[in-house]
mmCIF file of C-alpha atoms in Angstrom:
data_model
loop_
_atom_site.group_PDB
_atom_site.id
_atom_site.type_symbol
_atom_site.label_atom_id
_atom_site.label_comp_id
_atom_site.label_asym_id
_atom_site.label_seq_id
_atom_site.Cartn_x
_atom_site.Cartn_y
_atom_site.Cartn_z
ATOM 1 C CA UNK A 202 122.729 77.020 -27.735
ATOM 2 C CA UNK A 203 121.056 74.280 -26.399
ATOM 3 C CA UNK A 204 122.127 71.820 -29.395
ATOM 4 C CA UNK A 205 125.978 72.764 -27.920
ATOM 5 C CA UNK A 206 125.222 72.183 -24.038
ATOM 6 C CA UNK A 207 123.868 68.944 -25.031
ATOM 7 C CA UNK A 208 126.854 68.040 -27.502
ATOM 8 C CA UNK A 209 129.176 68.876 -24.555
ATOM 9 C CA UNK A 210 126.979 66.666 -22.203
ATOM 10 C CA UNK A 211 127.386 63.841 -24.232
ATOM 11 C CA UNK A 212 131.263 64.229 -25.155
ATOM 12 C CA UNK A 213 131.315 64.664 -21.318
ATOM 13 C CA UNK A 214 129.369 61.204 -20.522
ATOM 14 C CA UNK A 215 131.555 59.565 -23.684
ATOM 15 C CA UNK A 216 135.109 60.288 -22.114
ATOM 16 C CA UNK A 217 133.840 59.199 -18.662
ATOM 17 C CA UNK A 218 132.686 56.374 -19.783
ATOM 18 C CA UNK A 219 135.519 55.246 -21.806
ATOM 19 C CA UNK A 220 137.945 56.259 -18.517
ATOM 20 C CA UNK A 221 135.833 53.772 -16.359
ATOM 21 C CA UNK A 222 136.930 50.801 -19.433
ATOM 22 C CA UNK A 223 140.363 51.406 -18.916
ATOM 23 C CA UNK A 224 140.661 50.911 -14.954
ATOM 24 C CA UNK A 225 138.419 47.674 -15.124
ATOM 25 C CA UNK A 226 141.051 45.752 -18.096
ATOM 26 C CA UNK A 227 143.889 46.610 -15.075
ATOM 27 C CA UNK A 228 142.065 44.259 -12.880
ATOM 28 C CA UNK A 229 141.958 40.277 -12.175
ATOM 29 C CA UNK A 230 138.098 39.189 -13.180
ATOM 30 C CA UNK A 231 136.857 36.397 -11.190
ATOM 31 C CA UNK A 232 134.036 34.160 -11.168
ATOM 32 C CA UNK A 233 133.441 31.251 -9.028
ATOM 33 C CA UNK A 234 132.142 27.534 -10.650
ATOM 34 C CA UNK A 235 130.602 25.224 -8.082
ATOM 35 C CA UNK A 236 131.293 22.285 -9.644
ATOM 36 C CA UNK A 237 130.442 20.158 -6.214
ATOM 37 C CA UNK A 238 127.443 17.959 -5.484
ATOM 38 C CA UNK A 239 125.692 20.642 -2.944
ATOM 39 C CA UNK A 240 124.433 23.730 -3.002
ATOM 40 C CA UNK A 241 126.991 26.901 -1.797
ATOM 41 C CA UNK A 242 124.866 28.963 0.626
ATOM 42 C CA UNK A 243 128.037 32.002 0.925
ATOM 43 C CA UNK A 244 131.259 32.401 -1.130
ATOM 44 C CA UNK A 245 133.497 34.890 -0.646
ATOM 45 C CA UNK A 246 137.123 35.599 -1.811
ATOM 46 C CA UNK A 247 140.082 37.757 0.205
ATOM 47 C CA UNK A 248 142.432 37.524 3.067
ATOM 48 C CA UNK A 249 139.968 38.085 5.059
ATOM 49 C CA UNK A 250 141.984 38.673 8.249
ATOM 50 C CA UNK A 251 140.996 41.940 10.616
ATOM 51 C CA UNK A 252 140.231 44.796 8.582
ATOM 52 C CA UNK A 253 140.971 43.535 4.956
ATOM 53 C CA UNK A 254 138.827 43.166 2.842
ATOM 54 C CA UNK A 255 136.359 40.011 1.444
ATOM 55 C CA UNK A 256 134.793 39.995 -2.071
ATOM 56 C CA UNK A 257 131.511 37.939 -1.456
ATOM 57 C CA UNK A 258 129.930 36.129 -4.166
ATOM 58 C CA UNK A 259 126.926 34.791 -2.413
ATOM 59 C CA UNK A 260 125.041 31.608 -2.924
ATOM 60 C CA UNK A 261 125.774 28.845 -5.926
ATOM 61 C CA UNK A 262 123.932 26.207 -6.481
ATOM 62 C CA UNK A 263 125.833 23.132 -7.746
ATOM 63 C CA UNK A 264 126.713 23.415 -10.949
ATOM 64 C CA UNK A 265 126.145 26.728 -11.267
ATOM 65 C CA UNK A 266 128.942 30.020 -12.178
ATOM 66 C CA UNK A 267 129.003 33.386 -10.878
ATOM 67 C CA UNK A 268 129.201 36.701 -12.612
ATOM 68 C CA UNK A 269 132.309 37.738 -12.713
ATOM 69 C CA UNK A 270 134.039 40.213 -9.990
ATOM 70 C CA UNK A 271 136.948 42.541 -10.295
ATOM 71 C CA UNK A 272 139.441 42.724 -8.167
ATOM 72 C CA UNK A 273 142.805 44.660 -7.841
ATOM 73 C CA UNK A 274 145.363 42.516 -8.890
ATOM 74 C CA UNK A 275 146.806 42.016 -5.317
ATOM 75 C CA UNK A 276 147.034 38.282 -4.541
ATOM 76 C CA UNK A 277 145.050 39.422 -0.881
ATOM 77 C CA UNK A 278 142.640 40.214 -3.003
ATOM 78 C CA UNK A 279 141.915 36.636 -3.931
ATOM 79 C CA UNK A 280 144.713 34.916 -1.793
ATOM 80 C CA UNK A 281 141.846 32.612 0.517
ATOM 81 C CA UNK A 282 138.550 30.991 0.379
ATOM 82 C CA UNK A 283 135.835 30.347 2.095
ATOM 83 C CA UNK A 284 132.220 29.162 1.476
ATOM 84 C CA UNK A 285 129.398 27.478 3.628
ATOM 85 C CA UNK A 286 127.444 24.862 2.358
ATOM 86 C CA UNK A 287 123.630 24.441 2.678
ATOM 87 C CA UNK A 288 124.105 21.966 4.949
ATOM 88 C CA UNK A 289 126.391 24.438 7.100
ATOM 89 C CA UNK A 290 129.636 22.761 6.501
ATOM 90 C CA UNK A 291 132.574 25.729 6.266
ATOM 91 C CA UNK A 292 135.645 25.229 3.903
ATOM 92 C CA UNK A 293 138.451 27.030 3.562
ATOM 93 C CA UNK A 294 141.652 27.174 1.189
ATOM 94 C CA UNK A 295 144.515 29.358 0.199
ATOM 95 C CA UNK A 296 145.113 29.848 -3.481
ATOM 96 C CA UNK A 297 148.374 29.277 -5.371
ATOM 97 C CA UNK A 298 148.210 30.495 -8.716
ATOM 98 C CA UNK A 299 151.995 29.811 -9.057
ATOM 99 C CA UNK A 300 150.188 26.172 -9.140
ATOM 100 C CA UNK A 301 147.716 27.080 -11.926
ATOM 101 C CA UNK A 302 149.506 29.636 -14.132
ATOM 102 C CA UNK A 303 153.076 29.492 -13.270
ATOM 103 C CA UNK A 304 153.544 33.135 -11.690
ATOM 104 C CA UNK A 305 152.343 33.704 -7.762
ATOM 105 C CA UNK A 306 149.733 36.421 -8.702
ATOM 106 C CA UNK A 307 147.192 36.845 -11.515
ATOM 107 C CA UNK A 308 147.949 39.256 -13.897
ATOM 108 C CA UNK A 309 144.610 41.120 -14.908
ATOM 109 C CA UNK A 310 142.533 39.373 -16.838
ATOM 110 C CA UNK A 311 139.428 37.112 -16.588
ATOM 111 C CA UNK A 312 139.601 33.926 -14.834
ATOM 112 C CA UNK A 313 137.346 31.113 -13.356
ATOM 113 C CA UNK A 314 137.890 29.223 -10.191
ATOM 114 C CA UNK A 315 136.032 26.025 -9.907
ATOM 115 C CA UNK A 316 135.613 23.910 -6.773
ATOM 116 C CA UNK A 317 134.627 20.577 -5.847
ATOM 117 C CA UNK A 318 134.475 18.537 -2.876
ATOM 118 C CA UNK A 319 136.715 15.723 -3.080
ATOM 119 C CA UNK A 320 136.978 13.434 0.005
ATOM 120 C CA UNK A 321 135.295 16.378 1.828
ATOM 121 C CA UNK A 322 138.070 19.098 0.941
ATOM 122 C CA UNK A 323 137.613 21.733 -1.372
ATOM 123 C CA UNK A 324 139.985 21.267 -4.592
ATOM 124 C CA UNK A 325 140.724 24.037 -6.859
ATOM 125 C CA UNK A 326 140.470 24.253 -10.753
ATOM 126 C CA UNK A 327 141.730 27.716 -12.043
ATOM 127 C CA UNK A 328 141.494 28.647 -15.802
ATOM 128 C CA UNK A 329 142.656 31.736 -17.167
ATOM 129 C CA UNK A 330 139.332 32.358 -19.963
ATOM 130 C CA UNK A 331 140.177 35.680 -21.641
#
């Protein structure tokens, strides 16, 4: 009896699992590259107007890359950015990834966005990876 509650435990624990996989390859993956000269002290993606919502991806230190995050694939989702430097500097951008992959959102899948400073402005590089 007890080998059957425990075979019915784990099928239980296997189909959960393997529902969880599905949702997550329906979503846009993102991690962040700080390919500038300083350190990142906050990152965080969104629209991040009044009550929606901000993905943060906390401190990067140049040259450094994030985990990556999942978002719904809702260009809100990942529409602005904004980071402070260590030296408190704030920058902010809106992302066009009609610029970068040729449609206006992401379709799911794993990407990396990659900023620099260039003449004090942050300048987008976004790769699709997967």
């Amino acid at each position: 009896m007890k080998i059957v509650r425990l075979w019915a435990l784990f099928s239980l624990l296997l189909i959960s699992l393997a529902g969880c996989g599905g949702d997550d390859m329906d979503k846009v993956h993102i991690r962040i590259r700080n390919d500038s000269d300083i350190d990142i002290e906050n990152f965080w993606l969104g629209a991040g107007g009044v009550g929606q919502e901000t993905t943060p991806y906390g401190a990067i230190s140049s040259g450094h890359i994030t985990e990556y995050q999942a978002h719904e694939p809702v260009l809100a989702n990942y529409r602005k950015m904004n980071f402070v430097t260590v030296d408190g500097k704030q920058y902010l951008d809106v992302i066009y990834p009609e610029k970068h992959v040729g449609t206006p959102e992401l379709a799911p899948g794993y990407y990396t966005f990659s900023y620099a400073l260039v003449n004090d402005k942050p300048v987008l590089t976004l790769t699709k990876d997967k």
